[in-house]
XYZ file of N, CA and C in Angstrom:
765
model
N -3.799 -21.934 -13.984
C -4.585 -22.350 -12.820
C -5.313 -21.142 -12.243
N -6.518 -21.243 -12.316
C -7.658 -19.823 -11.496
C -6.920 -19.893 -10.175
N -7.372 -18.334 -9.837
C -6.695 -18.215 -8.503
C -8.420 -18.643 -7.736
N -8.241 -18.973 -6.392
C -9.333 -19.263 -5.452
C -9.659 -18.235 -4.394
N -10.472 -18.716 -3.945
C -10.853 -17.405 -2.435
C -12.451 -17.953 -2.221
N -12.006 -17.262 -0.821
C -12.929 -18.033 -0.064
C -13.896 -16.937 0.636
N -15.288 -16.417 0.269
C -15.730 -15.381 0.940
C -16.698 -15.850 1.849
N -16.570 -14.646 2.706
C -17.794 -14.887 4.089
C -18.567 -14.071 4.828
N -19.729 -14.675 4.514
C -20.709 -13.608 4.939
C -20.965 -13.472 6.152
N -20.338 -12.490 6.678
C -20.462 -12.019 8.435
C -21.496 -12.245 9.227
N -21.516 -12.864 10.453
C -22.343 -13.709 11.065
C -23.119 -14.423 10.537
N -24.533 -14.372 10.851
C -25.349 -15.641 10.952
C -25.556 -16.533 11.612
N -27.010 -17.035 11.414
C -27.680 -18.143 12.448
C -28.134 -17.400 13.864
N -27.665 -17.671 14.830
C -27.451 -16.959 16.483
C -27.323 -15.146 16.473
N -25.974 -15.144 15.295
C -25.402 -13.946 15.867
C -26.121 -13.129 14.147
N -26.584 -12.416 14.588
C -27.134 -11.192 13.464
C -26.652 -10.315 12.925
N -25.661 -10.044 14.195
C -24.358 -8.599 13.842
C -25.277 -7.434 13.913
N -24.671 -6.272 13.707
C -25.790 -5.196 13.768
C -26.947 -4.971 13.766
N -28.041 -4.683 14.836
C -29.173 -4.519 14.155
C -29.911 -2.844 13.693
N -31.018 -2.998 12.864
C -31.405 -1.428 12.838
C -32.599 -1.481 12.328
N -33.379 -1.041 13.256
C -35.107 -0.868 12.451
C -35.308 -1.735 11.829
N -35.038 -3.339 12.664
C -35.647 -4.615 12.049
C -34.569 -5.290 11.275
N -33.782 -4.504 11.261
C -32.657 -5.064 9.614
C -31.680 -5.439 10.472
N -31.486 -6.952 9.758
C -30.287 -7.451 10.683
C -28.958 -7.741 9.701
N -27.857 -7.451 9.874
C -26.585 -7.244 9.167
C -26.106 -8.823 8.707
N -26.932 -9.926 9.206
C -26.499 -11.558 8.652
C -27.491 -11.540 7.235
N -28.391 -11.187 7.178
C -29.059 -10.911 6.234
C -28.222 -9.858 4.921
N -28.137 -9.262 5.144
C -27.582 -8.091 4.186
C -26.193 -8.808 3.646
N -25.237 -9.400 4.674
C -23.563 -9.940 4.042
C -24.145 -11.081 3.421
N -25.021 -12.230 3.639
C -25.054 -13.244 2.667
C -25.919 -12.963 1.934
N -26.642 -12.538 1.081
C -27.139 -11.859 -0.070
C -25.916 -11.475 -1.233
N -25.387 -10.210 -0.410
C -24.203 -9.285 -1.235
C -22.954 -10.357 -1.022
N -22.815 -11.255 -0.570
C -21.912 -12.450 -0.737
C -22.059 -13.586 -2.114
N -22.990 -14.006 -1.991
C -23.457 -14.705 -2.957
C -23.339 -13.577 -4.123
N -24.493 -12.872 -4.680
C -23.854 -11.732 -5.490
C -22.422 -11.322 -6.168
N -21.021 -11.333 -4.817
C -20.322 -10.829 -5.395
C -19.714 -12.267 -6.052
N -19.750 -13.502 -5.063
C -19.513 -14.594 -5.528
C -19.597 -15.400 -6.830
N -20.933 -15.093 -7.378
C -21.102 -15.250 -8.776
C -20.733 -14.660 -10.388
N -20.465 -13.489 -9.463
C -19.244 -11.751 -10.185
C -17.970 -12.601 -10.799
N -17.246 -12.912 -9.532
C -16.173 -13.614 -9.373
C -15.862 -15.211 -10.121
N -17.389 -15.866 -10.106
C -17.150 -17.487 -10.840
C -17.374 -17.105 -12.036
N -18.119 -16.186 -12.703
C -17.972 -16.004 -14.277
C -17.081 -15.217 -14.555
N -15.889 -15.056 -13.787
C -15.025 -14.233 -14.055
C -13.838 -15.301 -14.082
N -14.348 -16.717 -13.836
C -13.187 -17.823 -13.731
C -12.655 -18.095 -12.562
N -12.766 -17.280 -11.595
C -11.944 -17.375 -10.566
C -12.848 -18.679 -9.183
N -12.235 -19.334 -8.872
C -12.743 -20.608 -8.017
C -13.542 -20.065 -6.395
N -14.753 -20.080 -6.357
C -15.193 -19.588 -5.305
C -15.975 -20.744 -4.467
N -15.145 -20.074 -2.802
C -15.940 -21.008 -2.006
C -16.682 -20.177 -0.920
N -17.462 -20.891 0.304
C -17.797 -20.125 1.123
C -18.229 -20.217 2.474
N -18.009 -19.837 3.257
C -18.220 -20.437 4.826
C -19.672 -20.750 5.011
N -20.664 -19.521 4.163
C -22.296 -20.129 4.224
C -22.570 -19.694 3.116
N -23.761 -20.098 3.025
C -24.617 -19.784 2.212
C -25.800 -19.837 2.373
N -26.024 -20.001 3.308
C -27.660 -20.221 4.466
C -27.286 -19.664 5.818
N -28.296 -18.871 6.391
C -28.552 -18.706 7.959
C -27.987 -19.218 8.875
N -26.382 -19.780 8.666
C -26.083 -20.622 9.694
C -24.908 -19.878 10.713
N -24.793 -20.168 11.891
C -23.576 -19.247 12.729
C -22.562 -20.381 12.665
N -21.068 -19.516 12.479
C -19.926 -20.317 12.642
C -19.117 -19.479 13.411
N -18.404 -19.566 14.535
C -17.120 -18.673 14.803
C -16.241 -18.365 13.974
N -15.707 -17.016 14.091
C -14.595 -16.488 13.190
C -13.553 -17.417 13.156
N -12.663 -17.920 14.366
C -11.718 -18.931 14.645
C -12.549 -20.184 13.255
N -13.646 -20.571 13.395
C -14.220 -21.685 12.232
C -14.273 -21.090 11.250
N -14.121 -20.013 10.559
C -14.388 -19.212 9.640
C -12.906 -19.745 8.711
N -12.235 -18.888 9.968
C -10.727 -18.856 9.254
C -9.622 -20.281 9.116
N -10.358 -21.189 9.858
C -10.003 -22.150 9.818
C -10.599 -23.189 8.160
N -11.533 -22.801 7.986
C -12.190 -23.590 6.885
C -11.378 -23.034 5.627
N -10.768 -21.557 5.815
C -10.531 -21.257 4.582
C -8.889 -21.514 4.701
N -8.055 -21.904 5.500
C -6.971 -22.459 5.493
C -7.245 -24.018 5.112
N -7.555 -24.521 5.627
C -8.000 -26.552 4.987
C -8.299 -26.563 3.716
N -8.890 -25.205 3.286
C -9.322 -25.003 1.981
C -7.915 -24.824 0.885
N -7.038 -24.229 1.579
C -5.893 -24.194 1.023
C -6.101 -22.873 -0.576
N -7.216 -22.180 0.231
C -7.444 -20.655 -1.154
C -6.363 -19.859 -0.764
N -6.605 -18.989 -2.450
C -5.237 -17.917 -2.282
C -5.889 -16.650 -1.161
N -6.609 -16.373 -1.908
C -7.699 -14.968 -0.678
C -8.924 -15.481 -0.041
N -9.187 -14.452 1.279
C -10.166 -14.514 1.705
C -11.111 -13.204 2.067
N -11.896 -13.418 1.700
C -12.943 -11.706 1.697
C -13.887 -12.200 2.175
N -14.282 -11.346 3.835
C -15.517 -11.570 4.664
C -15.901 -9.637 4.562
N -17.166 -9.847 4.262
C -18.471 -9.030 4.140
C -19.211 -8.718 5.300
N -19.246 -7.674 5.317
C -20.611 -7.011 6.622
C -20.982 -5.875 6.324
N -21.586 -5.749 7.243
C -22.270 -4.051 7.617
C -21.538 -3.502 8.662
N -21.403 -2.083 8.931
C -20.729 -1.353 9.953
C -21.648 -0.374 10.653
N -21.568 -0.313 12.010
C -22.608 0.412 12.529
C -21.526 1.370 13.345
N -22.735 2.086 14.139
C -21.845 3.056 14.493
C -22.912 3.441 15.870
N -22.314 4.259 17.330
C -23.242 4.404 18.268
C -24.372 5.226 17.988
N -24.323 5.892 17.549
C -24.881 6.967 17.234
C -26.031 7.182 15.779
N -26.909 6.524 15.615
C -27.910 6.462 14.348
C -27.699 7.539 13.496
N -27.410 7.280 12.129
C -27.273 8.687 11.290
C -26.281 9.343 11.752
N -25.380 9.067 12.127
C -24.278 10.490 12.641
C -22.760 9.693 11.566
N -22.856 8.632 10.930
C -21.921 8.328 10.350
C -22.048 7.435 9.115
N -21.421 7.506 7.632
C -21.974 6.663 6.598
C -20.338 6.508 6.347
N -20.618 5.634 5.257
C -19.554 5.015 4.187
C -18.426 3.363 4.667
N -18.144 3.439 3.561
C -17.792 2.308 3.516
C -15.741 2.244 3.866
N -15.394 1.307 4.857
C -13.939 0.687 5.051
C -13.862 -0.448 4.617
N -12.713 -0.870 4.416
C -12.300 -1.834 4.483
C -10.868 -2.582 5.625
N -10.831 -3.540 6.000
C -9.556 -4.272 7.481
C -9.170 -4.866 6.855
N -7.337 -4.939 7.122
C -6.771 -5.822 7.005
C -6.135 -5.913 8.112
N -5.075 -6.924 8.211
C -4.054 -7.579 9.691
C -3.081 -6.130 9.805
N -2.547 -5.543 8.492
C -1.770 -4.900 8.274
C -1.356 -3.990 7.102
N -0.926 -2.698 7.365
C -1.536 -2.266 5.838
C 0.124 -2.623 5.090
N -0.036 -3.269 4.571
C 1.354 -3.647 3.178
C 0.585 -4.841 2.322
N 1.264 -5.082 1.102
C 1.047 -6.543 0.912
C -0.245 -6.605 -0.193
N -0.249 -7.497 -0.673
C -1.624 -7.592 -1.908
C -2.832 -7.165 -0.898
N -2.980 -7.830 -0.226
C -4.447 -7.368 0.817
C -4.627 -6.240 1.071
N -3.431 -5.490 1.424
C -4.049 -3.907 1.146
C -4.333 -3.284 0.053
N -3.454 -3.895 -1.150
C -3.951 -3.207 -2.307
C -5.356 -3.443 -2.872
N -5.848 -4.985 -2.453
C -6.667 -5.219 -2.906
C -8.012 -4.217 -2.151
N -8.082 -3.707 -0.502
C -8.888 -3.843 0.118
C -8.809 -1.851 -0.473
N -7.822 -1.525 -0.857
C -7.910 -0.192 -1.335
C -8.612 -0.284 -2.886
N -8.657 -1.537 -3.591
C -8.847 -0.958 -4.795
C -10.408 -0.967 -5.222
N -11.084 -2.147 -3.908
C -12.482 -2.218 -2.770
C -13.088 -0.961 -2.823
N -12.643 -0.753 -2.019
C -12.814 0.749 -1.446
C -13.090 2.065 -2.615
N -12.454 1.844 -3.451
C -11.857 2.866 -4.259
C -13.214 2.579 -5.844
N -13.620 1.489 -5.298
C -14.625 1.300 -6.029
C -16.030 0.999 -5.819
N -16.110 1.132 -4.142
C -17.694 1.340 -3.996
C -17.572 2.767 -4.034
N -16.636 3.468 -3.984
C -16.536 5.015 -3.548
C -17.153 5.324 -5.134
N -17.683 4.829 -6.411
C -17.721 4.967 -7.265
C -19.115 5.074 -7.147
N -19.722 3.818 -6.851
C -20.968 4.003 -6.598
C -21.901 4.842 -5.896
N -20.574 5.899 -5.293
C -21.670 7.022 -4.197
C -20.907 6.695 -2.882
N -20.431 5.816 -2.458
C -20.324 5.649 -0.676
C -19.502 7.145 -0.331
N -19.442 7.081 0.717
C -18.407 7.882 1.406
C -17.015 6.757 1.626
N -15.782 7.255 1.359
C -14.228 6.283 1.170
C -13.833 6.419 2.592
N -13.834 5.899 3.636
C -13.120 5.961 5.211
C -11.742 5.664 5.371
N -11.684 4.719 3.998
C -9.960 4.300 3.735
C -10.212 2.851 4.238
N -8.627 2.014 4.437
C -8.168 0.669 4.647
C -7.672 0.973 6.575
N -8.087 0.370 6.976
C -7.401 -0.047 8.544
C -6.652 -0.926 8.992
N -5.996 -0.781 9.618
C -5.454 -2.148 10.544
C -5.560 -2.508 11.600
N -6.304 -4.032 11.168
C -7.124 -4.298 12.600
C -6.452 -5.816 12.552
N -5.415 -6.081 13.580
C -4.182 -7.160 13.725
C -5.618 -8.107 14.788
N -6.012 -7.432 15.470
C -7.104 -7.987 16.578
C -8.148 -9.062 15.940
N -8.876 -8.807 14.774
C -9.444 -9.469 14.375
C -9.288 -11.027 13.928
N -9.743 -11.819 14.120
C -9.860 -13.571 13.995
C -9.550 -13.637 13.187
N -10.653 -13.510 11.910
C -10.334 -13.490 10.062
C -9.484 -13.244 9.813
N -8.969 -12.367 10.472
C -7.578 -11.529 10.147
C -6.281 -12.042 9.969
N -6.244 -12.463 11.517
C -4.950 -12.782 12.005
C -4.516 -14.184 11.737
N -5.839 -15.188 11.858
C -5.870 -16.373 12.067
C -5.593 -17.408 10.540
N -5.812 -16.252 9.572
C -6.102 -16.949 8.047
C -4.653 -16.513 7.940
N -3.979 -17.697 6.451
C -2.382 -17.962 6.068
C -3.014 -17.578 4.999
N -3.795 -16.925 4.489
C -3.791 -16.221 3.046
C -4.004 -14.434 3.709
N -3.758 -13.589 1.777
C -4.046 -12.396 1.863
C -5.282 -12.337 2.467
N -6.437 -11.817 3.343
C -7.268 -11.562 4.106
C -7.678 -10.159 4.023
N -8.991 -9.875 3.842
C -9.652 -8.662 3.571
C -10.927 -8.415 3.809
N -11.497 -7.858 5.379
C -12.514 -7.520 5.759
C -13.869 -5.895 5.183
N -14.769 -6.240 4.350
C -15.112 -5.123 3.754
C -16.444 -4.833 4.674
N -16.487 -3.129 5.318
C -17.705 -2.854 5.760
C -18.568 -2.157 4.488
N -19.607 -2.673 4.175
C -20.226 -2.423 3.448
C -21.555 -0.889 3.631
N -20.639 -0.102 4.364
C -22.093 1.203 4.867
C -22.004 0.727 5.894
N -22.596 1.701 6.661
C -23.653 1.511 7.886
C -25.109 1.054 8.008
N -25.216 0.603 8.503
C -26.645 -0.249 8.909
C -27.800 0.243 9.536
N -26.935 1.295 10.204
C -27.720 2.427 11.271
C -27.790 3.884 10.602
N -27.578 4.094 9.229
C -27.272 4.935 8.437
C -28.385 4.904 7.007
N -29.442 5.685 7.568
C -30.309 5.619 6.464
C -30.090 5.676 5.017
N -29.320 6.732 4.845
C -28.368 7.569 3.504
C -27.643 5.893 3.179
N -26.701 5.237 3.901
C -26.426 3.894 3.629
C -27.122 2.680 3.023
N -28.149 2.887 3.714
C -29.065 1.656 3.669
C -29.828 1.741 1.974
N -30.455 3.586 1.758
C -31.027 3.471 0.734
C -30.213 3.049 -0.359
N -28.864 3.672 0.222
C -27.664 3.446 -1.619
C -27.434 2.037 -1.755
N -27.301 1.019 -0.709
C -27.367 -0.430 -0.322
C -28.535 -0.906 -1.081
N -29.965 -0.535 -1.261
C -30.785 -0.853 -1.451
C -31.193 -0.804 -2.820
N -30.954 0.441 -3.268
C -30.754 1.363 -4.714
C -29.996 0.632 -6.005
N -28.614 0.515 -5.353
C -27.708 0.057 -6.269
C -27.020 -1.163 -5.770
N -27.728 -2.037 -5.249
C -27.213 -3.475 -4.814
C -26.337 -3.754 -5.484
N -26.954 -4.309 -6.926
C -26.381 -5.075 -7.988
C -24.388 -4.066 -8.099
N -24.407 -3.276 -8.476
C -23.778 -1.843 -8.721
C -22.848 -2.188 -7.716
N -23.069 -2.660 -6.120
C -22.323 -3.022 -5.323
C -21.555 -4.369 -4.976
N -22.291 -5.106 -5.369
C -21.785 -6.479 -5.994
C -20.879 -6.351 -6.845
N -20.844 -5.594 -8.041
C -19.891 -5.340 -8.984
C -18.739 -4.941 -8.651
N -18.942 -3.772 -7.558
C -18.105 -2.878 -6.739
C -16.923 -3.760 -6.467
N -16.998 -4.565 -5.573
C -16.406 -5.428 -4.098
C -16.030 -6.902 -5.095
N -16.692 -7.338 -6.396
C -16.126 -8.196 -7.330
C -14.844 -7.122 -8.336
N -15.341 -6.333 -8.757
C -14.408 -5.573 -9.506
C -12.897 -5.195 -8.886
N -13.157 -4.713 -7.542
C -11.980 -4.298 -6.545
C -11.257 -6.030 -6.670
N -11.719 -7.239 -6.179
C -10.806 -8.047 -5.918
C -10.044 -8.705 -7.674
N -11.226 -8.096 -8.708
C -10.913 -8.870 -10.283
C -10.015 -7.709 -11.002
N -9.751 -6.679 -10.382
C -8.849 -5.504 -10.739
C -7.270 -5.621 -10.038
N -7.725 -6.312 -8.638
C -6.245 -6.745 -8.000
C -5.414 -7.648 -8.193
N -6.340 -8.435 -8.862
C -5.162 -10.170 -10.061
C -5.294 -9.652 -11.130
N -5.808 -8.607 -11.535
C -5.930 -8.532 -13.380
C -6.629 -9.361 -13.425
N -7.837 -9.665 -13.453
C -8.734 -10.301 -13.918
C -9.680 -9.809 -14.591
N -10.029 -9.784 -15.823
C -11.492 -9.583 -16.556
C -11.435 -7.976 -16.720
N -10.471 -7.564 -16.840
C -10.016 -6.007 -16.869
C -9.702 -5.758 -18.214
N -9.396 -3.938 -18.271
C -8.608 -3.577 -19.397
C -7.463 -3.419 -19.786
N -6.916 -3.279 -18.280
C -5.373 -3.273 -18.245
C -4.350 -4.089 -18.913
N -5.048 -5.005 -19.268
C -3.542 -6.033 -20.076
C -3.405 -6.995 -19.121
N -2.337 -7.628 -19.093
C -1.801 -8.250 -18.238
C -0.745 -7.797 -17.116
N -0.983 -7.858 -15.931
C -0.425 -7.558 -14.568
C 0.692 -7.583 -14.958
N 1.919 -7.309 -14.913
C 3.914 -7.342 -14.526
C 3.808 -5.926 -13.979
N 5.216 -6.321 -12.985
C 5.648 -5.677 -11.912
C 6.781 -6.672 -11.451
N 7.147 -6.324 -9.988
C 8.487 -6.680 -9.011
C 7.795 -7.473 -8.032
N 6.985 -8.242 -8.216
C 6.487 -9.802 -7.078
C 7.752 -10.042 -6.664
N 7.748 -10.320 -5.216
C 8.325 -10.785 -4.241
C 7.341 -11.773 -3.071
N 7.839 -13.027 -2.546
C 7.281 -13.531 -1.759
C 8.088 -13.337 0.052
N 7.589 -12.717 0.975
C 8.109 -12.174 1.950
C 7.831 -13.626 3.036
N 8.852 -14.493 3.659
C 9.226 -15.080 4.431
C 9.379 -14.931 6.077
N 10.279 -13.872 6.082
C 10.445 -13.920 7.328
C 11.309 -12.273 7.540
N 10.795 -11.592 8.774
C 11.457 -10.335 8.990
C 12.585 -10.298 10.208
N 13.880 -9.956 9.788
C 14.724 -10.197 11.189
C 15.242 -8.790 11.657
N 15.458 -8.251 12.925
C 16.609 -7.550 13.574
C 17.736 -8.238 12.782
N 18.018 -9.596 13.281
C 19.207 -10.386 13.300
C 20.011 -10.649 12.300
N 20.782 -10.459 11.876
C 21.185 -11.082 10.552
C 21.306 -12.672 10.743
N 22.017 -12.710 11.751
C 22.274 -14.477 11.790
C 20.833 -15.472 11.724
N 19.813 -14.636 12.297
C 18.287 -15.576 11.932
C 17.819 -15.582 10.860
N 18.530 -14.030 9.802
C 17.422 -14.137 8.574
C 18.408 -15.008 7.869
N 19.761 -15.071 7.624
C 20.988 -15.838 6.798
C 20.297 -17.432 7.215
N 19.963 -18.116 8.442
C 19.819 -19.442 8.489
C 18.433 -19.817 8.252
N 17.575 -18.641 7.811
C 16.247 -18.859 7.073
C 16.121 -19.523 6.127
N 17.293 -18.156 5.214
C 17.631 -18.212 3.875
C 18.453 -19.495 3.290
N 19.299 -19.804 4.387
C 19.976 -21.310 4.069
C 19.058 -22.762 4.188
N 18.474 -22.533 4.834
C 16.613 -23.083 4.626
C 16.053 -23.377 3.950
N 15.984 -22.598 3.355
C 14.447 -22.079 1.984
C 15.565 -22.415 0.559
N 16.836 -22.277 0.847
C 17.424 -22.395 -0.608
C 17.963 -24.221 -0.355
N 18.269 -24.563 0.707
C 18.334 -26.166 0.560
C 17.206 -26.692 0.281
N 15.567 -26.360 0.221
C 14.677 -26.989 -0.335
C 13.898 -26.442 -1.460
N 15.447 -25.733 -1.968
C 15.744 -25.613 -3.524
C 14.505 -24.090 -4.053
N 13.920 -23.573 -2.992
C 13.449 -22.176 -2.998
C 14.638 -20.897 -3.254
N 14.291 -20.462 -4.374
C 15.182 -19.095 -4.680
C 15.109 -18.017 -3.874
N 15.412 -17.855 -2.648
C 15.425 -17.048 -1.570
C 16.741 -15.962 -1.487
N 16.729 -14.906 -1.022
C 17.695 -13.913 -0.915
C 17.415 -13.350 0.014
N 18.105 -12.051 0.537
C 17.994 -11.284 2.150
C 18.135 -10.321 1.441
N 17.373 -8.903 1.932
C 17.350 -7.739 1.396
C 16.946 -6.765 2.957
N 18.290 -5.906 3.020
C 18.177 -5.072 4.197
C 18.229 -3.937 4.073
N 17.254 -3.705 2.837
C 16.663 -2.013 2.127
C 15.677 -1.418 2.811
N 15.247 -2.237 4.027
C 14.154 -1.611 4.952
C 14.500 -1.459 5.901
N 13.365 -1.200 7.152
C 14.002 -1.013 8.795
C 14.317 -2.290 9.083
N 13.908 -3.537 8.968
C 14.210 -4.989 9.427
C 14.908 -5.899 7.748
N 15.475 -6.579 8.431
C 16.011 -7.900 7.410
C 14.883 -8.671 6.944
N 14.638 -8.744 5.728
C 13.461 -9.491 4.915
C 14.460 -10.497 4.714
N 13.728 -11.768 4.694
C 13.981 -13.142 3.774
C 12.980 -13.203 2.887
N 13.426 -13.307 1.295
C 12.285 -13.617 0.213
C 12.523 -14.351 -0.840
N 11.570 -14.462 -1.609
C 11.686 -15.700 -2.459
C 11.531 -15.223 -3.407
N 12.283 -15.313 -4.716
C 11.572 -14.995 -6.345
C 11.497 -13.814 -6.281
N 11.636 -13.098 -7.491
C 11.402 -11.872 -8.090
C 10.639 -12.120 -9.399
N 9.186 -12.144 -9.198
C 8.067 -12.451 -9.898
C 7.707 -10.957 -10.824
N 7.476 -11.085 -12.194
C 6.742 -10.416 -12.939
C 5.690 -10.224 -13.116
N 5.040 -11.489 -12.522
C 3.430 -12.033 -12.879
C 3.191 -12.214 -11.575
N 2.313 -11.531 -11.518
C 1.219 -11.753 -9.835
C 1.100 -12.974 -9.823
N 0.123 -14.306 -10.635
C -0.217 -15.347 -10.504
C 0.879 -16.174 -10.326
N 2.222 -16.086 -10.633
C 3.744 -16.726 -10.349
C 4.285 -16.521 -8.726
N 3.830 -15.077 -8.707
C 3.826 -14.741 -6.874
C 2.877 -15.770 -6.103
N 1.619 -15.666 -6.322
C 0.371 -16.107 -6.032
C 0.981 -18.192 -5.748
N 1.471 -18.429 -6.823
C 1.651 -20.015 -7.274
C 2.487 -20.369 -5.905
N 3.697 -19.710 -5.683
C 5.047 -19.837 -4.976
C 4.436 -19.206 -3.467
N 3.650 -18.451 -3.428
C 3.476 -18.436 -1.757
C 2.818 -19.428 -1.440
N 1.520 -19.685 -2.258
C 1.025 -21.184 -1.734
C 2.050 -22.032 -1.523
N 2.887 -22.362 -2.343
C 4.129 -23.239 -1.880
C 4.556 -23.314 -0.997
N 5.017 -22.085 -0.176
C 5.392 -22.309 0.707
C 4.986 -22.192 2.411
N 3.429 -21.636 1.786
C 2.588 -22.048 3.036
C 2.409 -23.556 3.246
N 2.433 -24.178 2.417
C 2.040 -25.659 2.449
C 3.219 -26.110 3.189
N 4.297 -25.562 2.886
C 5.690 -26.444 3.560
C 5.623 -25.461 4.839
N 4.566 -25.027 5.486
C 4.581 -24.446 7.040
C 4.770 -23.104 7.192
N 5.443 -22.359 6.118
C 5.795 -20.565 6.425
C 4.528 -19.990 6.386
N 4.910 -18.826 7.408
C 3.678 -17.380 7.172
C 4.718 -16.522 5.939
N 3.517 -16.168 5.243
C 4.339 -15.242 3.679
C 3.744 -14.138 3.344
N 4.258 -13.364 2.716
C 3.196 -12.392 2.513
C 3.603 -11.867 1.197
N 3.115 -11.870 0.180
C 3.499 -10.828 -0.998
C 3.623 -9.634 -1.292
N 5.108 -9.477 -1.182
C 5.058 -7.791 -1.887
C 5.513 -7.442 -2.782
N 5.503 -6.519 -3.586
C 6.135 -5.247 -4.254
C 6.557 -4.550 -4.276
């Protein structure tokens, strides 16, 4: 089964997002959206998208469409500006939190427009954000340059295509997809629930294993994890958290 995801091109319609010497930042994310989008469908993987035309939606509608949607990821696109014209370039990437496939993925982003020339700012955590917080999948906000950053704009302009590849490659390198590597194995884990308590994470776990989920407690960190499966295969991780978002949990995959 292809994994899914749902990308979105930052503002639009009303809201423009950054502007700079005419150039408005709703313009620039749905272009390089579509782009990376099509990266991604001949790569097999199931793509959807909040627009695909000039239209404004709230983030809260953003993140809501891509939960009903029931995708594994979600990757929203923009531009990043800065107060100051020319005084700052390169490219970040946000997540809710740095652990978890979403950071790896939003590092391996990163780690590959940095190929194309950007300047690397690194991964953040930005818990504040809508997209962020509000979406039950891995979630991954990419600033694509600055907008207000000439040096940005030309390499934006230069090597579009190159950047499309970039920001498709980073998310088709983080499932093993369409790569050289072989096939993905490792220590997948699906992360449930974090306790102080022992007595809250034990009646989690008595929970998740009466509706026949292979769950265990592991108190190898600062807090009590409840988790599910010890996955080899990312896409087996990937299969089983959807699972159990559907039956109501927040989850998160780790390693």
């Amino acid at each position: 089964m292809p994994y899914s995801i749902m990308l979105d091109a930052g503002h639009g319609g009303r809201d423009p997002g950054a502007v700079y010497k005419g150039r408005q930042e709703k313009d620039d994310t749905l272009r390089l959206t579509l782009a990376v989008g099509e990266i991604l469908q001949n790569n097999g993987m199931d793509v959807e998208y909040t627009r695909t035309t000039d239209v404004y939606e709230t983030p809260y509608q953003k993140a809501m469409e891509a939960n009903e949607a029931g995708v594994d990821f979600f990757v929203s696109i923009h531009r990043n500006s800065f107060p100051t014209d020319n005084e700052v370039m390169g490219v970040e990437s946000l997540v809710y939190d740095l652990s978890g496939i979403k950071y790896e993925m939003a590092q391996n982003i990163n780690a590959q427009l940095e190929t194309v020339g950007f300047v690397n700012l690194g991964v953040k955590a930005r818990p504040n954000l809508v997209v962020l917080r509000r979406t039950k999948m891995p979630a991954v906000l990419v600033e694509a340059g600055f907008i207000n950053s000439d040096t940005d704009n030309r390499l934006f302009d230069d090597n579009f295509d190159d950047i499309a590849r970039a920001i498709a490659d980073g998310i088709l390198q983080t499932l093993d997809i369409g790569g050289s590597a072989g096939e993905q194995h490792g220590d997948y884990r699906v992360q449930v629930g974090l306790f102080r308590n022992w007595n809250n994470a034990s009646r989690l776990e008595r929970e998740l294993k009466e509706q026949g989920f292979p769950a265990f407690t592991d108190d190898s960190g600062q807090y009590i994890s409840v988790q599910v499966g010890n996955f080899t295969d990312l896409s087996d991780a990937v299969a089983m958290e959807k699972r159990l978002r559907q039956e109501g949990y927040d989850t998160l995959i780790v390693s």
